[in-house]
Amino acid sequence: MIDRFGREINYMRLSITDRCNLRCRYCMPDGAALCRRGELLTYEELLRVAEAAVGLGITRFKVTGGEPLVRHGCVEFLRQMKMLPGVEQVTLTTNGLRLEPLLPQLAAMGLDGVNVSVDAADPAVYASITGSDSLGAVLRAVEASADSGIRTKLNCVLLEGCEEQILPLARFAAGVAADVRFIEVMPIGAGVDSRGVSSETALEILRSEWPDLRLTGEKRGNGPARYYASACFSGRIGMIDAVSHSFCRTCNRVRLTSTGWLKPCLCYGEGVDLRAVLRRSPEMLSGTMCRAVWDKPRAHCFQEAAGVTERNMMSGIGG
Ligand code: SAM
Ligand code: SF4
């Protein structure tokens, strides 16, 4: 569907849980409040939202969280999403902790891609960011995922003080022939208190090893990443830099939080309560979603933190 600024909205991020088995300090630090279980949308409700979204022309879905693989039944939900008539693409974003044993099922159902979040290549730095010493398991899952034939990408948030992780992570991605994307910290939830590194700084560091990195202009998925290629790097290096480079003019997405709040823009708390609609007046689902998409704001205001009205944690929103 086209919004009031003429943008085609065809992509939805579905957060299926606000629970997580990590505690990344910029996303869900210790003590983060959790919703009550009854506040989460059921899988049936999520499928009804996806069905209505398809009716509006939203045909690509990313399942996220929290950590989606900690919710019981996630794999079956992904399979049902894949089978919904009109759905063109279902992908998953995960921290990778529970990924490896599920890969055969995910490959068999035709999952269209998996993004694994890894912010450091050094186990101690990884533990200091996530509160967990599970880096080895996550890296093994990335290798196995790339081997399984599922399109696999690494996501790495650019944190101040962790600049020395950038090159080793990129080398690791090159070793498994995966793309790696570096993400600027956004001032949402615990991200407000986290200092980040700009994509320009990251590129400077990367060019010390791959001096011929050049912008390709390629689109490799549904996201706003700008991709760089080098003759000596097998995949691509992407930059997702919402803070230093606005890409709102071509934004194609809406988000559904784990409690069923349809968010047209990450930056603002405004949206509609689809859980209430689903539970009280389901016949209004499609019309309500259509109005919310139409009213999607023109742009975020991450450069002026005072304008950011979103108060939830990224773990509930879905990133
Ligand atoms: N648990 C899964 C994972 O880590 O990939 C899915 C949910 S997580 C919220 C989705 C993505 O959002 C991750 O790549 C994470 O690094 C990113 N993220 C979380 N908080 C962020 C912030 N404040 N700024 C930028 N990215 C953030
Ligand atoms: Fe969990 Fe992902 Fe947030 Fe880390 S970024 S706390 S893994 S939801």
mmCIF file of C-alpha atoms in Angstrom, residues 63-289:
data_model
loop_
_atom_site.group_PDB
_atom_site.id
_atom_site.type_symbol
_atom_site.label_atom_id
_atom_site.label_comp_id
_atom_site.label_asym_id
_atom_site.label_seq_id
_atom_site.Cartn_x
_atom_site.Cartn_y
_atom_site.Cartn_z
ATOM 1 C CA VAL A 63 9.993 -12.279 12.753
ATOM 2 C CA THR A 64 11.866 -10.726 15.657
ATOM 3 C CA GLY A 65 11.630 -10.065 19.398
ATOM 4 C CA GLY A 66 13.029 -10.071 22.109
ATOM 5 C CA GLU A 67 14.538 -13.344 21.101
ATOM 6 C CA PRO A 68 11.972 -15.059 18.850
ATOM 7 C CA LEU A 69 13.490 -18.523 19.358
ATOM 8 C CA VAL A 70 12.777 -18.449 23.113
ATOM 9 C CA ARG A 71 9.027 -18.412 22.452
ATOM 10 C CA HIS A 72 7.660 -21.933 22.433
ATOM 11 C CA GLY A 73 6.284 -22.841 18.994
ATOM 12 C CA CYS A 74 8.254 -20.231 17.041
ATOM 13 C CA VAL A 75 9.382 -22.659 14.333
ATOM 14 C CA GLU A 76 5.834 -23.846 13.697
ATOM 15 C CA PHE A 77 4.689 -20.212 13.580
ATOM 16 C CA LEU A 78 7.356 -19.451 10.956
ATOM 17 C CA ARG A 79 6.131 -22.415 8.925
ATOM 18 C CA GLN A 80 2.549 -21.162 9.079
ATOM 19 C CA MET A 81 3.673 -17.672 8.089
ATOM 20 C CA LYS A 82 5.437 -19.178 5.052
ATOM 21 C CA MET A 83 2.234 -20.962 4.048
ATOM 22 C CA LEU A 84 -0.069 -17.905 4.286
ATOM 23 C CA PRO A 85 -1.395 -17.120 0.810
ATOM 24 C CA GLY A 86 0.236 -13.979 -0.585
ATOM 25 C CA VAL A 87 3.259 -14.016 1.720
ATOM 26 C CA GLU A 88 6.372 -13.564 -0.416
ATOM 27 C CA GLN A 89 9.090 -13.659 2.202
ATOM 28 C CA VAL A 90 9.582 -14.646 5.841
ATOM 29 C CA THR A 91 12.910 -13.984 7.542
ATOM 30 C CA LEU A 92 14.131 -14.212 11.114
ATOM 31 C CA THR A 93 16.327 -12.057 13.328
ATOM 32 C CA THR A 94 17.958 -13.903 16.218
ATOM 33 C CA ASN A 95 20.825 -13.691 18.656
ATOM 34 C CA GLY A 96 21.760 -17.197 17.434
ATOM 35 C CA LEU A 97 21.916 -18.915 20.827
ATOM 36 C CA ARG A 98 19.201 -21.458 19.967
ATOM 37 C CA LEU A 99 19.624 -21.408 16.225
ATOM 38 C CA GLU A 100 21.935 -24.290 15.338
ATOM 39 C CA PRO A 101 19.720 -27.316 16.175
ATOM 40 C CA LEU A 102 16.747 -25.689 14.423
ATOM 41 C CA LEU A 103 18.519 -25.079 11.109
ATOM 42 C CA PRO A 104 17.402 -28.301 9.366
ATOM 43 C CA GLN A 105 13.728 -27.482 10.088
ATOM 44 C CA LEU A 106 14.174 -23.843 9.079
ATOM 45 C CA ALA A 107 15.895 -24.794 5.833
ATOM 46 C CA ALA A 108 13.242 -27.426 5.069
ATOM 47 C CA MET A 109 10.376 -24.951 5.466
ATOM 48 C CA GLY A 110 12.111 -22.510 3.089
ATOM 49 C CA LEU A 111 12.899 -19.715 5.529
ATOM 50 C CA ASP A 112 14.049 -16.850 3.313
ATOM 51 C CA GLY A 113 16.846 -15.543 5.482
ATOM 52 C CA VAL A 114 18.282 -15.261 8.944
ATOM 53 C CA ASN A 115 20.064 -12.304 10.518
ATOM 54 C CA VAL A 116 22.235 -13.144 13.500
ATOM 55 C CA SER A 117 23.219 -10.382 15.917
ATOM 56 C CA VAL A 118 26.856 -10.538 17.019
ATOM 57 C CA ASP A 119 28.370 -7.334 18.351
ATOM 58 C CA ALA A 120 31.872 -8.609 19.148
ATOM 59 C CA ALA A 121 34.349 -11.237 18.013
ATOM 60 C CA ASP A 122 36.177 -11.347 21.334
ATOM 61 C CA PRO A 123 34.465 -13.542 23.968
ATOM 62 C CA ALA A 124 35.159 -11.155 26.859
ATOM 63 C CA VAL A 125 33.857 -8.109 24.962
ATOM 64 C CA TYR A 126 30.836 -10.124 23.807
ATOM 65 C CA ALA A 127 30.141 -11.087 27.426
ATOM 66 C CA SER A 128 30.493 -7.487 28.578
ATOM 67 C CA ILE A 129 27.845 -6.411 26.039
ATOM 68 C CA THR A 130 25.383 -9.311 26.358
ATOM 69 C CA GLY A 131 25.949 -10.644 29.876
ATOM 70 C CA SER A 132 26.643 -14.111 28.428
ATOM 71 C CA ASP A 133 29.727 -16.134 27.550
ATOM 72 C CA SER A 134 28.032 -17.796 24.591
ATOM 73 C CA LEU A 135 29.981 -16.232 21.706
ATOM 74 C CA GLY A 136 31.393 -19.600 20.567
ATOM 75 C CA ALA A 137 27.925 -21.128 20.194
ATOM 76 C CA VAL A 138 26.677 -18.096 18.279
ATOM 77 C CA LEU A 139 29.597 -18.121 15.827
ATOM 78 C CA ARG A 140 29.141 -21.858 15.283
ATOM 79 C CA ALA A 141 25.446 -21.226 14.558
ATOM 80 C CA VAL A 142 26.347 -18.562 11.980
ATOM 81 C CA GLU A 143 28.707 -20.984 10.209
ATOM 82 C CA ALA A 144 26.096 -23.752 10.261
ATOM 83 C CA SER A 145 23.412 -21.354 9.034
ATOM 84 C CA ALA A 146 25.541 -20.212 6.091
ATOM 85 C CA ASP A 147 26.290 -23.896 5.301
ATOM 86 C CA SER A 148 22.585 -24.814 5.469
ATOM 87 C CA GLY A 149 21.866 -22.702 2.412
ATOM 88 C CA ILE A 150 19.692 -20.188 4.294
ATOM 89 C CA ARG A 151 20.726 -16.633 3.331
ATOM 90 C CA THR A 152 22.635 -15.562 6.436
ATOM 91 C CA LYS A 153 23.713 -12.084 7.530
ATOM 92 C CA LEU A 154 25.529 -10.809 10.587
ATOM 93 C CA ASN A 155 24.254 -7.698 12.389
ATOM 94 C CA CYS A 156 26.664 -5.767 14.558
ATOM 95 C CA VAL A 157 25.725 -2.686 16.592
ATOM 96 C CA LEU A 158 28.499 -0.080 16.623
ATOM 97 C CA LEU A 159 29.273 0.625 20.279
ATOM 98 C CA GLU A 160 31.796 3.152 21.512
ATOM 99 C CA GLY A 161 34.801 1.350 23.005
ATOM 100 C CA CYS A 162 34.233 -1.714 20.790
ATOM 101 C CA GLU A 163 35.775 -0.306 17.612
ATOM 102 C CA GLU A 164 38.456 -3.006 17.647
ATOM 103 C CA GLN A 165 35.703 -5.607 17.096
ATOM 104 C CA ILE A 166 34.822 -4.247 13.667
ATOM 105 C CA LEU A 167 37.655 -5.816 11.632
ATOM 106 C CA PRO A 168 37.541 -9.282 13.258
ATOM 107 C CA LEU A 169 33.762 -9.450 12.776
ATOM 108 C CA ALA A 170 34.090 -8.482 9.132
ATOM 109 C CA ARG A 171 36.855 -11.091 8.665
ATOM 110 C CA PHE A 172 34.641 -13.724 10.257
ATOM 111 C CA ALA A 173 31.767 -12.808 7.911
ATOM 112 C CA ALA A 174 34.105 -13.005 4.918
ATOM 113 C CA GLY A 175 35.246 -16.450 6.095
ATOM 114 C CA VAL A 176 31.698 -17.814 5.964
ATOM 115 C CA ALA A 177 30.768 -15.823 2.843
ATOM 116 C CA ALA A 178 28.033 -13.905 4.693
ATOM 117 C CA ASP A 179 27.149 -10.221 4.526
ATOM 118 C CA VAL A 180 27.827 -8.213 7.658
ATOM 119 C CA ARG A 181 25.908 -5.060 8.518
ATOM 120 C CA PHE A 182 27.062 -2.459 11.010
ATOM 121 C CA ILE A 183 24.240 -0.644 12.792
ATOM 122 C CA GLU A 184 24.401 2.763 14.464
ATOM 123 C CA VAL A 185 22.916 2.792 17.970
ATOM 124 C CA MET A 186 19.494 4.430 17.918
ATOM 125 C CA PRO A 187 18.208 6.495 20.854
ATOM 126 C CA ILE A 188 15.389 4.098 21.708
ATOM 127 C CA GLY A 189 14.964 2.415 25.109
ATOM 128 C CA ALA A 190 18.330 1.624 26.674
ATOM 129 C CA GLY A 191 19.962 2.888 23.478
ATOM 130 C CA VAL A 192 19.428 6.430 24.844
ATOM 131 C CA ASP A 193 22.198 5.802 27.396
ATOM 132 C CA SER A 194 24.562 4.009 25.003
ATOM 133 C CA ARG A 195 27.249 5.831 23.110
ATOM 134 C CA GLY A 196 27.764 4.629 19.581
ATOM 135 C CA VAL A 197 30.162 4.947 16.689
ATOM 136 C CA SER A 198 29.163 6.435 13.342
ATOM 137 C CA SER A 199 29.128 4.456 10.106
ATOM 138 C CA GLU A 200 31.782 6.879 8.776
ATOM 139 C CA THR A 201 34.173 5.834 11.564
ATOM 140 C CA ALA A 202 33.398 2.170 10.942
ATOM 141 C CA LEU A 203 34.086 2.594 7.221
ATOM 142 C CA GLU A 204 37.399 4.278 7.940
ATOM 143 C CA ILE A 205 38.402 1.293 10.089
ATOM 144 C CA LEU A 206 37.232 -1.200 7.449
ATOM 145 C CA ARG A 207 39.133 0.646 4.703
ATOM 146 C CA SER A 208 42.359 0.074 6.622
ATOM 147 C CA GLU A 209 41.992 -3.584 5.576
ATOM 148 C CA TRP A 210 39.884 -3.294 2.402
ATOM 149 C CA PRO A 211 40.929 0.055 0.900
ATOM 150 C CA ASP A 212 38.937 -0.553 -2.280
ATOM 151 C CA LEU A 213 35.546 -0.717 -0.481
ATOM 152 C CA ARG A 214 33.057 1.045 -2.720
ATOM 153 C CA LEU A 215 29.347 1.717 -2.457
ATOM 154 C CA THR A 216 27.451 -0.673 -4.731
ATOM 155 C CA GLY A 217 23.924 0.778 -4.716
ATOM 156 C CA GLU A 218 22.636 -2.814 -4.423
ATOM 157 C CA LYS A 219 19.442 -3.789 -2.615
ATOM 158 C CA ARG A 220 20.093 -7.031 -0.715
ATOM 159 C CA GLY A 221 16.924 -7.508 1.310
ATOM 160 C CA ASN A 222 14.170 -5.279 2.639
ATOM 161 C CA GLY A 223 16.223 -3.036 4.844
ATOM 162 C CA PRO A 224 17.820 0.364 4.422
ATOM 163 C CA ALA A 225 21.422 -0.910 4.507
ATOM 164 C CA ARG A 226 23.877 0.676 2.060
ATOM 165 C CA TYR A 227 26.229 -2.029 0.820
ATOM 166 C CA TYR A 228 29.951 -1.810 0.072
ATOM 167 C CA ALA A 229 32.008 -4.309 -1.914
ATOM 168 C CA SER A 230 35.712 -5.069 -2.146
ATOM 169 C CA ALA A 231 37.519 -7.333 -4.585
ATOM 170 C CA CYS A 232 38.991 -9.118 -1.544
ATOM 171 C CA PHE A 233 35.743 -9.589 0.433
ATOM 172 C CA SER A 234 33.397 -12.416 -0.551
ATOM 173 C CA GLY A 235 30.116 -10.973 0.746
ATOM 174 C CA ARG A 236 29.135 -7.360 1.285
ATOM 175 C CA ILE A 237 29.613 -4.928 4.135
ATOM 176 C CA GLY A 238 26.468 -2.977 4.926
ATOM 177 C CA MET A 239 25.857 0.177 6.932
ATOM 178 C CA ILE A 240 22.535 0.791 8.662
ATOM 179 C CA ASP A 241 23.016 4.349 9.755
ATOM 180 C CA ALA A 242 19.646 5.823 10.639
ATOM 181 C CA VAL A 243 21.250 8.394 12.935
ATOM 182 C CA SER A 244 23.852 9.891 10.586
ATOM 183 C CA HIS A 245 21.971 9.279 7.294
ATOM 184 C CA SER A 246 18.188 9.519 7.163
ATOM 185 C CA PHE A 247 16.579 7.029 4.782
ATOM 186 C CA CYS A 248 12.975 7.907 5.675
ATOM 187 C CA ARG A 249 12.155 9.035 2.118
ATOM 188 C CA THR A 250 12.286 5.408 0.981
ATOM 189 C CA CYS A 251 11.077 3.718 4.193
ATOM 190 C CA ASN A 252 8.965 0.655 3.364
ATOM 191 C CA ARG A 253 8.121 -0.744 6.791
ATOM 192 C CA VAL A 254 5.824 -0.872 9.780
ATOM 193 C CA ARG A 255 6.314 -2.733 13.046
ATOM 194 C CA LEU A 256 4.097 -4.781 15.301
ATOM 195 C CA THR A 257 5.272 -4.886 18.921
ATOM 196 C CA SER A 258 4.994 -8.055 20.957
ATOM 197 C CA THR A 259 1.846 -6.685 22.629
ATOM 198 C CA GLY A 260 0.158 -5.919 19.327
ATOM 199 C CA TRP A 261 0.853 -2.202 18.942
ATOM 200 C CA LEU A 262 1.170 -1.319 15.248
ATOM 201 C CA LYS A 263 3.976 1.243 14.958
ATOM 202 C CA PRO A 264 4.299 3.126 11.697
ATOM 203 C CA CYS A 265 7.676 4.644 12.739
ATOM 204 C CA LEU A 266 10.309 3.372 15.178
ATOM 205 C CA CYS A 267 10.955 6.849 16.569
ATOM 206 C CA TYR A 268 7.472 7.636 17.842
ATOM 207 C CA GLY A 269 5.205 5.963 20.394
ATOM 208 C CA GLU A 270 2.153 6.708 18.214
ATOM 209 C CA GLY A 271 0.336 3.802 16.610
ATOM 210 C CA VAL A 272 -2.748 1.655 17.043
ATOM 211 C CA ASP A 273 -3.625 -1.077 19.507
ATOM 212 C CA LEU A 274 -4.332 -4.058 17.256
ATOM 213 C CA ARG A 275 -4.638 -6.374 20.256
ATOM 214 C CA ALA A 276 -7.712 -4.435 21.390
ATOM 215 C CA VAL A 277 -9.101 -4.499 17.859
ATOM 216 C CA LEU A 278 -8.444 -8.251 17.504
ATOM 217 C CA ARG A 279 -10.086 -9.042 20.826
ATOM 218 C CA ARG A 280 -13.054 -6.627 20.666
ATOM 219 C CA SER A 281 -13.857 -5.768 17.053
ATOM 220 C CA PRO A 282 -11.870 -7.979 14.681
ATOM 221 C CA GLU A 283 -13.970 -6.872 11.705
ATOM 222 C CA MET A 284 -12.193 -3.502 12.000
ATOM 223 C CA LEU A 285 -8.680 -4.969 11.734
ATOM 224 C CA SER A 286 -7.946 -4.227 8.103
ATOM 225 C CA GLY A 287 -9.410 -0.695 8.136
ATOM 226 C CA THR A 288 -7.542 0.186 11.332
ATOM 227 C CA MET A 289 -4.255 -1.042 9.888
#
